[in-house]
Amino acid sequence: LTNVTSISSVFFPKGGCCGSDQKTYVVGGWAWAWWLISDIQRMSLEVMTILCRCENIETSEGVPLDVTGVAQVKVMTENELLGYACEQFLGKSVMEIKSVILQTLEGHLRAILGTLTVEQIYQDRDKFATLVREVASPDVGRMGIEILSFTIKDVYDKVEYLSSLGKTQTAAVQRDADIGVAEAERDAGIREAECKREMMDVKFLADTKMADSKRELEMQKASFNQEVNTKKAEAQLAYELQAAKEQQKIRLEEIEIEVVQRKKQISIEEKEIMRTDKELIATVKRPAEAEAYKMQQLAEGQKTKKVLTAQAEAEKIRCIGEAEAGSIEAVGKAEAEKMRLKAEAYQQYGDAAKTALVLEALPKIASKVAAPLSRTNEIVILSGEGSRVTGEVNRLLAELPVSINALTGVDLSK
């Protein structure tokens, strides 16, 4: 486990277990890595200051200048651009990265110095620096590098051209003063001005021709570069095509080898299956058949035992049932005989016997009727004038002997 806590670090594990080529970029964080298997490389994301110095570079006018510029650059952290930067600079030190970027910036600085005049460079440094940054940004951007700023620090020459520009300006001011003071010498001044104009015309014509030559040279360079790039692209395409064909041939050979190996493996597996089948028959099937025969014999014995036991139980139940039936029949006959004898006795007794039976049953009937009243603590009968409670009680007592006589044949009044 590698913990990357600084935003200026890039964690890059290359490879992995079993030959994996997966790459992972981690900016200012942490990630897992296999010890002795993963390849971890780091690259700084801090802002780098690069000092560009170009000496004796001729301008469009042929004046040699020494120009010093300062650039602030850093690695871009977008996924695709960070991948470009890792492909170019991963594993290199900060000094090596600065060296590559410095050479690129110095090349563009030299090319731009050759297209400008000394006045354009000296008087408008910001425009010159912006032009350098715009021209160099695409090239360094393809490396995953971003130019944050580019400024011109110093511009000087060894032929005192810049100082001559100041002298020329001073001379022009003095000349105008002399013309204003010496108006009497106007003709001489006019002639001098005409000469100077002719001189400037010649100079402008020379500058124009020089600019045309420079333009034609740049156009020819661009044409040559286009042809070179086209040839390079064609060569690269042909190389990749041939490499793809070779890879395809190698893959076909590998497939044929895999087919042969697979056939041999299938043959070995078939023989192994036959051996395993025989082994299973000897070690599993035969013992299983013997065990099955044993279980079959045991099952038949158990079946026979259960059948005999069930028959014995059935015979036992039949005998018990016959005994119980005989007992019930005897009891029924005894009860029937008892009832017959009792009926005959009743017939002989006549009314006296019936009256005795009823009198014997009356205490039981009275106890059953009075059973609810035994649980009654108190009976309160409320009546007033015109109430029917007393009359109903009297009626009930008057009708009770008649009802008992009708139900039982017993006359309570006697």
CSV table of C-alpha atoms in Angstrom, one decimal:
chain,number,residue,atom,x,y,z
A,1,LEU,CA,0.0,0.0,0.0
A,2,THR,CA,1.4,3.3,-1.1
A,3,ASN,CA,-0.1,6.5,0.3
A,4,VAL,CA,0.4,9.6,-1.9
A,5,THR,CA,-0.6,12.6,0.2
A,6,SER,CA,0.9,15.4,-1.9
A,7,ILE,CA,-0.9,16.8,-4.9
A,8,SER,CA,2.5,17.0,-6.6
A,9,SER,CA,2.8,13.2,-6.9
A,10,VAL,CA,1.5,10.7,-9.4
A,11,PHE,CA,1.0,7.1,-8.4
A,12,PHE,CA,1.5,4.8,-11.5
A,13,PRO,CA,1.3,1.0,-11.0
A,14,LYS,CA,2.2,-0.7,-14.3
A,15,GLY,CA,1.7,-4.5,-14.7
A,16,GLY,CA,0.2,-6.6,-12.1
A,17,CYS,CA,-0.6,-10.1,-11.0
A,18,CYS,CA,-0.4,-12.8,-13.8
A,19,GLY,CA,1.1,-10.3,-16.3
A,20,SER,CA,-1.6,-7.7,-16.4
A,21,ASP,CA,-0.9,-4.5,-18.4
A,22,GLN,CA,-3.5,-2.4,-16.6
A,23,LYS,CA,-2.3,1.1,-15.7
A,24,THR,CA,-3.7,3.3,-13.0
A,25,TYR,CA,-3.1,7.0,-12.4
A,26,VAL,CA,-3.5,8.4,-8.9
A,27,VAL,CA,-3.2,12.1,-8.3
A,28,GLY,CA,-2.7,13.2,-4.7
A,29,GLY,CA,-4.3,10.0,-3.2
A,30,TRP,CA,-3.4,6.4,-2.4
A,31,ALA,CA,-3.9,3.0,-4.0
A,32,TRP,CA,-3.0,-0.7,-3.5
A,33,ALA,CA,0.1,-2.2,-5.2
A,34,TRP,CA,1.5,-5.7,-5.3
A,35,TRP,CA,4.9,-5.9,-3.6
A,36,LEU,CA,7.6,-7.0,-6.1
A,37,ILE,CA,5.0,-7.4,-8.8
A,38,SER,CA,3.5,-3.9,-9.6
A,39,ASP,CA,5.8,-1.2,-11.0
A,40,ILE,CA,5.2,2.1,-9.2
A,41,GLN,CA,6.6,5.3,-10.7
A,42,ARG,CA,6.1,8.9,-9.6
A,43,MET,CA,6.1,12.2,-11.4
A,44,SER,CA,6.0,15.7,-9.9
A,45,LEU,CA,3.0,17.9,-10.7
A,46,GLU,CA,4.5,21.1,-9.2
A,47,VAL,CA,4.9,24.2,-11.2
A,48,MET,CA,8.3,24.3,-12.9
A,49,THR,CA,10.2,27.5,-13.8
A,50,ILE,CA,12.2,27.3,-17.0
A,51,LEU,CA,14.7,30.0,-18.0
A,52,CYS,CA,15.0,30.2,-21.8
A,53,ARG,CA,18.1,32.0,-23.2
A,54,CYS,CA,18.8,32.4,-27.0
A,55,GLU,CA,22.1,34.1,-28.0
A,56,ASN,CA,23.1,35.6,-31.3
A,57,ILE,CA,19.7,35.0,-32.9
A,58,GLU,CA,19.2,37.1,-36.1
A,59,THR,CA,16.0,39.0,-36.5
A,60,SER,CA,14.2,39.6,-39.7
A,61,GLU,CA,16.6,42.5,-40.3
A,62,GLY,CA,19.6,40.3,-39.7
A,63,VAL,CA,20.4,42.0,-36.3
A,64,PRO,CA,21.8,39.4,-33.7
A,65,LEU,CA,20.0,39.6,-30.4
A,66,ASP,CA,20.3,37.9,-27.0
A,67,VAL,CA,16.8,37.2,-25.5
A,68,THR,CA,16.0,35.7,-22.1
A,69,GLY,CA,12.6,34.5,-21.3
A,70,VAL,CA,11.0,32.9,-18.2
A,71,ALA,CA,8.3,30.2,-18.5
A,72,GLN,CA,6.1,28.7,-15.9
A,73,VAL,CA,4.8,25.2,-16.8
A,74,LYS,CA,3.2,22.2,-15.1
A,75,VAL,CA,1.8,18.7,-16.0
A,76,MET,CA,-1.9,18.8,-16.8
A,77,THR,CA,-4.0,16.4,-14.7
A,78,GLU,CA,-6.9,15.6,-17.1
A,79,ASN,CA,-7.1,11.8,-17.7
A,80,GLU,CA,-6.1,11.8,-21.3
A,81,LEU,CA,-3.5,14.6,-21.1
A,82,LEU,CA,-2.1,13.0,-17.9
A,83,GLY,CA,-1.6,9.8,-19.8
A,84,TYR,CA,0.4,11.6,-22.5
A,85,ALA,CA,2.6,13.2,-19.8
A,86,CYS,CA,3.1,9.8,-18.2
A,87,GLU,CA,4.1,8.2,-21.5
A,88,GLN,CA,6.7,11.0,-22.1
A,89,PHE,CA,8.1,11.7,-18.7
A,90,LEU,CA,7.2,9.0,-16.2
A,91,GLY,CA,10.3,7.8,-14.4
A,92,LYS,CA,12.3,11.0,-15.3
A,93,SER,CA,13.6,13.5,-12.9
A,94,VAL,CA,12.4,17.1,-12.8
A,95,MET,CA,15.6,18.3,-14.4
A,96,GLU,CA,15.1,15.9,-17.3
A,97,ILE,CA,11.6,17.1,-17.8
A,98,LYS,CA,12.7,20.7,-17.7
A,99,SER,CA,15.4,20.0,-20.3
A,100,VAL,CA,12.9,18.6,-22.8
A,101,ILE,CA,10.5,21.5,-22.4
A,102,LEU,CA,13.4,24.0,-22.5
A,103,GLN,CA,14.6,22.7,-25.8
A,104,THR,CA,11.1,22.9,-27.2
A,105,LEU,CA,10.6,26.5,-26.0
A,106,GLU,CA,14.0,27.6,-27.2
A,107,GLY,CA,13.3,26.2,-30.7
A,108,HIS,CA,10.0,28.2,-31.0
A,109,LEU,CA,11.7,31.3,-29.5
A,110,ARG,CA,14.4,31.2,-32.1
A,111,ALA,CA,11.9,30.6,-35.0
A,112,ILE,CA,9.8,33.6,-33.9
A,113,LEU,CA,12.8,35.9,-33.4
A,114,GLY,CA,13.7,35.3,-37.0
A,115,THR,CA,10.3,36.7,-38.2
A,116,LEU,CA,10.2,40.0,-36.2
A,117,THR,CA,12.1,43.2,-36.3
A,118,VAL,CA,14.2,44.5,-33.4
A,119,GLU,CA,11.6,47.3,-32.8
A,120,GLN,CA,8.7,44.8,-32.6
A,121,ILE,CA,10.6,42.7,-30.1
A,122,TYR,CA,11.9,45.5,-28.0
A,123,GLN,CA,8.9,47.8,-27.9
A,124,ASP,CA,6.1,45.2,-27.5
A,125,ARG,CA,7.5,42.5,-25.3
A,126,ASP,CA,4.1,41.3,-24.1
A,127,LYS,CA,2.9,40.7,-27.7
A,128,PHE,CA,6.1,38.8,-28.4
A,129,ALA,CA,5.8,36.7,-25.3
A,130,THR,CA,2.1,35.9,-26.1
A,131,LEU,CA,3.1,34.9,-29.6
A,132,VAL,CA,5.8,32.5,-28.3
A,133,ARG,CA,3.3,30.9,-25.8
A,134,GLU,CA,0.6,30.5,-28.5
A,135,VAL,CA,3.0,28.8,-30.9
A,136,ALA,CA,4.7,26.5,-28.3
A,137,SER,CA,1.5,25.5,-26.5
A,138,PRO,CA,0.3,22.9,-29.0
A,139,ASP,CA,3.6,21.1,-29.1
A,140,VAL,CA,4.1,21.0,-25.3
A,141,GLY,CA,0.4,20.2,-24.9
A,142,ARG,CA,0.9,16.9,-26.9
A,143,MET,CA,3.4,16.1,-24.1
A,144,GLY,CA,0.8,16.7,-21.5
A,145,ILE,CA,2.4,20.0,-20.4
A,146,GLU,CA,0.6,23.3,-19.9
A,147,ILE,CA,2.3,26.7,-20.3
A,148,LEU,CA,1.0,28.8,-17.4
A,149,SER,CA,2.9,31.9,-18.4
A,150,PHE,CA,5.8,33.1,-20.5
A,151,THR,CA,7.5,36.5,-20.2
A,152,ILE,CA,10.5,38.2,-21.8
A,153,LYS,CA,13.0,39.0,-19.1
A,154,ASP,CA,15.8,40.7,-21.1
A,155,VAL,CA,16.5,41.8,-24.7
A,156,TYR,CA,20.0,43.0,-25.5
A,157,ASP,CA,22.5,42.9,-28.3
A,158,LYS,CA,26.3,43.0,-28.7
A,159,VAL,CA,26.4,45.4,-31.8
A,160,GLU,CA,24.7,48.3,-29.9
A,161,TYR,CA,21.8,48.3,-32.3
A,162,LEU,CA,19.3,49.1,-29.5
A,163,SER,CA,21.4,52.0,-28.3
A,164,SER,CA,21.6,53.2,-31.9
A,165,LEU,CA,17.9,53.4,-32.0
A,166,GLY,CA,18.0,55.8,-29.1
A,167,LYS,CA,20.6,57.8,-30.8
A,168,THR,CA,18.6,57.9,-34.0
A,169,GLN,CA,15.6,59.3,-32.1
A,170,THR,CA,17.8,61.8,-30.4
A,171,ALA,CA,19.2,62.9,-33.8
A,172,ALA,CA,15.8,63.3,-35.2
A,173,VAL,CA,14.8,65.6,-32.4
A,174,GLN,CA,17.9,67.6,-32.8
A,175,ARG,CA,17.3,67.8,-36.5
A,176,ASP,CA,13.8,69.1,-36.1
A,177,ALA,CA,15.2,71.7,-33.7
A,178,ASP,CA,17.8,72.7,-36.1
A,179,ILE,CA,15.2,73.0,-38.9
A,180,GLY,CA,13.0,75.2,-36.8
A,181,VAL,CA,15.9,77.4,-35.8
A,182,ALA,CA,17.5,77.6,-39.3
A,183,GLU,CA,14.6,78.3,-41.6
A,184,ALA,CA,16.9,80.3,-43.8
A,185,GLU,CA,18.6,77.1,-44.7
A,186,ARG,CA,15.2,75.6,-45.8
A,187,ASP,CA,16.5,74.5,-49.2
A,188,ALA,CA,19.3,72.6,-47.7
A,189,GLY,CA,16.9,71.1,-45.1
A,190,ILE,CA,14.4,70.1,-47.8
A,191,ARG,CA,17.1,68.5,-49.8
A,192,GLU,CA,18.3,66.7,-46.8
A,193,ALA,CA,14.7,65.5,-46.1
A,194,GLU,CA,14.4,64.4,-49.7
A,195,CYS,CA,17.6,62.4,-49.4
A,196,LYS,CA,16.5,60.9,-46.2
A,197,ARG,CA,13.2,59.9,-47.9
A,198,GLU,CA,14.9,58.3,-50.8
A,199,MET,CA,17.1,56.5,-48.3
A,200,MET,CA,14.0,55.2,-46.4
A,201,ASP,CA,12.3,54.2,-49.7
A,202,VAL,CA,15.4,52.1,-50.5
A,203,LYS,CA,15.4,50.7,-47.0
A,204,PHE,CA,11.7,49.8,-47.2
A,205,LEU,CA,12.2,48.2,-50.6
A,206,ALA,CA,15.0,46.1,-49.2
A,207,ASP,CA,12.9,45.2,-46.2
A,208,THR,CA,10.1,44.2,-48.5
A,209,LYS,CA,12.3,42.0,-50.6
A,210,MET,CA,13.8,40.5,-47.5
A,211,ALA,CA,10.3,39.8,-46.1
A,212,ASP,CA,9.3,38.2,-49.5
A,213,SER,CA,12.4,36.0,-49.3
A,214,LYS,CA,11.6,35.0,-45.8
A,215,ARG,CA,8.0,34.2,-46.7
A,216,GLU,CA,9.1,32.1,-49.6
A,217,LEU,CA,11.6,30.3,-47.4
A,218,GLU,CA,8.9,29.6,-44.8
A,219,MET,CA,6.5,28.3,-47.5
A,220,GLN,CA,9.2,26.0,-48.8
A,221,LYS,CA,9.9,24.8,-45.3
A,222,ALA,CA,6.2,24.1,-44.7
A,223,SER,CA,6.0,22.2,-48.0
A,224,PHE,CA,9.1,20.2,-47.2
A,225,ASN,CA,7.7,19.5,-43.7
A,226,GLN,CA,4.4,18.3,-45.1
A,227,GLU,CA,6.1,15.9,-47.5
A,228,VAL,CA,8.3,14.6,-44.7
A,229,ASN,CA,5.4,14.1,-42.4
A,230,THR,CA,3.4,12.3,-45.2
A,231,LYS,CA,6.3,9.9,-45.8
A,232,LYS,CA,6.7,9.3,-42.1
A,233,ALA,CA,3.0,8.6,-41.7
A,234,GLU,CA,3.1,6.2,-44.7
A,235,ALA,CA,6.1,4.4,-43.3
A,236,GLN,CA,4.5,4.1,-39.9
A,237,LEU,CA,1.3,2.8,-41.4
A,238,ALA,CA,3.2,0.2,-43.4
A,239,TYR,CA,5.2,-0.9,-40.3
A,240,GLU,CA,2.0,-1.3,-38.2
A,241,LEU,CA,0.3,-3.2,-41.1
A,242,GLN,CA,3.3,-5.6,-41.4
A,243,ALA,CA,3.4,-6.0,-37.6
A,244,ALA,CA,-0.3,-6.8,-37.6
A,245,LYS,CA,0.2,-9.5,-40.3
A,246,GLU,CA,3.1,-11.1,-38.3
A,247,GLN,CA,1.0,-11.1,-35.2
A,248,GLN,CA,-1.8,-12.8,-37.0
A,249,LYS,CA,0.6,-15.5,-38.3
A,250,ILE,CA,1.9,-16.1,-34.8
A,251,ARG,CA,-1.6,-16.3,-33.4
A,252,LEU,CA,-2.6,-18.9,-36.1
A,253,GLU,CA,0.4,-21.0,-35.1
A,254,GLU,CA,-0.5,-20.7,-31.4
A,255,ILE,CA,-4.1,-21.8,-32.2
A,256,GLU,CA,-2.8,-24.9,-34.1
A,257,ILE,CA,-0.6,-25.8,-31.1
A,258,GLU,CA,-3.5,-25.4,-28.8
A,259,VAL,CA,-5.7,-27.6,-31.0
A,260,VAL,CA,-3.1,-30.4,-30.9
A,261,GLN,CA,-2.6,-30.1,-27.1
A,262,ARG,CA,-6.4,-30.1,-26.7
A,263,LYS,CA,-6.7,-33.3,-28.7
A,264,LYS,CA,-4.1,-35.0,-26.6
A,265,GLN,CA,-5.7,-33.8,-23.5
A,266,ILE,CA,-9.1,-35.2,-24.6
A,267,SER,CA,-7.5,-38.6,-25.4
A,268,ILE,CA,-5.9,-38.7,-21.9
A,269,GLU,CA,-9.2,-37.7,-20.3
A,270,GLU,CA,-11.1,-40.4,-22.2
A,271,LYS,CA,-8.7,-43.1,-20.9
A,272,GLU,CA,-8.9,-41.6,-17.4
A,273,ILE,CA,-12.7,-41.8,-17.6
A,274,MET,CA,-12.5,-45.5,-18.6
A,275,ARG,CA,-10.2,-46.2,-15.8
A,276,THR,CA,-12.4,-44.4,-13.4
A,277,ASP,CA,-15.5,-46.3,-14.6
A,278,LYS,CA,-13.7,-49.6,-13.9
A,279,GLU,CA,-12.6,-48.5,-10.6
A,280,LEU,CA,-16.1,-47.4,-9.7
A,281,ILE,CA,-17.5,-50.7,-10.8
A,282,ALA,CA,-15.0,-52.5,-8.6
A,283,THR,CA,-15.2,-50.3,-5.6
A,284,VAL,CA,-18.8,-49.0,-5.7
A,285,LYS,CA,-21.1,-51.0,-7.9
A,286,ARG,CA,-20.2,-54.5,-6.7
A,287,PRO,CA,-20.3,-53.7,-3.0
A,288,ALA,CA,-23.5,-51.7,-3.6
A,289,GLU,CA,-25.2,-54.8,-5.4
A,290,ALA,CA,-24.1,-57.0,-2.5
A,291,GLU,CA,-25.5,-54.5,0.0
A,292,ALA,CA,-28.7,-54.3,-2.0
A,293,TYR,CA,-29.1,-58.1,-2.0
A,294,LYS,CA,-28.5,-58.1,1.8
A,295,MET,CA,-31.1,-55.3,2.3
A,296,GLN,CA,-33.6,-57.1,0.1
A,297,GLN,CA,-33.3,-60.3,2.1
A,298,LEU,CA,-33.6,-58.4,5.4
A,299,ALA,CA,-36.7,-56.5,4.0
A,300,GLU,CA,-38.4,-59.8,3.0
A,301,GLY,CA,-37.7,-61.2,6.5
A,302,GLN,CA,-39.1,-58.0,8.1
A,303,LYS,CA,-42.1,-58.3,5.8
A,304,THR,CA,-42.8,-61.9,6.7
A,305,LYS,CA,-42.5,-61.0,10.4
A,306,LYS,CA,-44.9,-58.1,10.1
A,307,VAL,CA,-47.5,-60.2,8.2
A,308,LEU,CA,-47.4,-62.9,10.9
A,309,THR,CA,-47.6,-60.4,13.7
A,310,ALA,CA,-50.6,-58.7,12.0
A,311,GLN,CA,-52.4,-62.0,11.5
A,312,ALA,CA,-51.8,-62.8,15.2
A,313,GLU,CA,-53.1,-59.4,16.2
A,314,ALA,CA,-56.2,-59.8,14.0
A,315,GLU,CA,-56.9,-63.2,15.5
A,316,LYS,CA,-56.5,-61.7,19.0
A,317,ILE,CA,-58.9,-58.8,18.2
A,318,ARG,CA,-61.4,-61.3,16.7
A,319,CYS,CA,-61.4,-63.4,19.8
A,320,ILE,CA,-61.7,-60.4,22.1
A,321,GLY,CA,-64.6,-59.1,19.9
A,322,GLU,CA,-66.4,-62.5,20.1
A,323,ALA,CA,-66.0,-62.5,23.9
A,324,GLU,CA,-67.2,-59.0,24.3
A,325,ALA,CA,-70.2,-59.7,22.0
A,326,GLY,CA,-71.1,-62.8,24.1
A,327,SER,CA,-70.8,-60.8,27.3
A,328,ILE,CA,-73.0,-58.0,25.9
A,329,GLU,CA,-75.5,-60.5,24.6
A,330,ALA,CA,-75.7,-62.1,28.1
A,331,VAL,CA,-76.0,-58.8,29.8
A,332,GLY,CA,-78.8,-57.8,27.4
A,333,LYS,CA,-80.6,-61.0,28.0
A,334,ALA,CA,-80.3,-60.5,31.8
A,335,GLU,CA,-81.6,-56.9,31.5
A,336,ALA,CA,-84.5,-58.0,29.3
A,337,GLU,CA,-85.4,-60.7,31.7
A,338,LYS,CA,-85.2,-58.2,34.6
A,339,MET,CA,-87.5,-55.8,32.8
A,340,ARG,CA,-89.9,-58.7,31.9
A,341,LEU,CA,-90.1,-59.8,35.5
A,342,LYS,CA,-90.5,-56.2,36.7
A,343,ALA,CA,-93.4,-55.7,34.2
A,344,GLU,CA,-95.1,-58.8,35.4
A,345,ALA,CA,-94.7,-57.6,39.0
A,346,TYR,CA,-96.2,-54.3,38.0
A,347,GLN,CA,-99.1,-56.0,36.4
A,348,GLN,CA,-99.7,-58.1,39.6
A,349,TYR,CA,-99.4,-55.1,41.9
A,350,GLY,CA,-101.8,-53.0,39.9
A,351,ASP,CA,-102.7,-49.4,41.1
A,352,ALA,CA,-101.1,-49.8,44.5
A,353,ALA,CA,-97.7,-50.5,43.0
A,354,LYS,CA,-98.0,-47.5,40.6
A,355,THR,CA,-98.9,-45.3,43.6
A,356,ALA,CA,-95.9,-46.6,45.6
A,357,LEU,CA,-93.6,-45.9,42.6
A,358,VAL,CA,-94.9,-42.4,42.2
A,359,LEU,CA,-94.6,-41.7,45.9
A,360,GLU,CA,-91.0,-43.0,45.8
A,361,ALA,CA,-90.3,-40.6,42.9
A,362,LEU,CA,-91.9,-37.5,44.4
A,363,PRO,CA,-89.0,-36.7,46.8
A,364,LYS,CA,-86.6,-36.8,43.8
A,365,ILE,CA,-88.9,-34.6,41.7
A,366,ALA,CA,-89.3,-32.1,44.6
A,367,SER,CA,-85.5,-32.0,45.2
A,368,LYS,CA,-84.9,-31.3,41.5
A,369,VAL,CA,-87.7,-28.6,41.4
A,370,ALA,CA,-86.4,-27.0,44.7
A,371,ALA,CA,-82.7,-27.1,43.6
A,372,PRO,CA,-82.7,-23.6,42.1
A,373,LEU,CA,-84.6,-22.3,45.1
A,374,SER,CA,-81.9,-23.6,47.4
A,375,ARG,CA,-79.5,-21.1,45.9
A,376,THR,CA,-82.1,-18.2,46.5
A,377,ASN,CA,-81.5,-16.2,49.6
A,378,GLU,CA,-84.7,-14.2,49.5
A,379,ILE,CA,-87.9,-13.9,47.5
A,380,VAL,CA,-89.8,-10.6,47.6
A,381,ILE,CA,-93.2,-10.3,46.1
A,382,LEU,CA,-94.4,-6.7,45.5
A,383,SER,CA,-98.0,-6.1,45.0
A,384,GLY,CA,-100.5,-3.3,45.5
A,385,GLU,CA,-104.0,-2.6,44.8
A,386,GLY,CA,-105.2,-4.2,41.7
A,387,SER,CA,-102.0,-6.3,41.5
A,388,ARG,CA,-102.3,-9.8,40.0
A,389,VAL,CA,-99.3,-11.4,41.8
A,390,THR,CA,-101.3,-12.8,44.7
A,391,GLY,CA,-104.1,-14.0,42.4
A,392,GLU,CA,-101.6,-15.8,40.2
A,393,VAL,CA,-99.9,-17.6,43.2
A,394,ASN,CA,-103.3,-18.7,44.4
A,395,ARG,CA,-104.2,-19.9,41.0
A,396,LEU,CA,-100.9,-21.9,40.7
A,397,LEU,CA,-101.5,-23.6,44.0
A,398,ALA,CA,-105.0,-24.5,43.0
A,399,GLU,CA,-104.0,-25.9,39.7
A,400,LEU,CA,-100.9,-27.8,40.9
A,401,PRO,CA,-102.7,-31.0,42.3
A,402,VAL,CA,-104.7,-31.3,39.1
A,403,SER,CA,-101.6,-31.1,36.9
A,404,ILE,CA,-99.7,-33.7,39.0
A,405,ASN,CA,-102.8,-36.0,38.9
A,406,ALA,CA,-102.9,-35.6,35.1
A,407,LEU,CA,-99.2,-36.3,34.7
A,408,THR,CA,-98.7,-39.1,37.3
A,409,GLY,CA,-102.2,-40.2,38.3
A,410,VAL,CA,-101.6,-39.3,41.9
A,411,ASP,CA,-104.3,-37.3,43.7
A,412,LEU,CA,-102.5,-34.9,46.1
A,413,SER,CA,-105.8,-33.9,47.8
A,414,LYS,CA,-106.1,-37.4,49.2
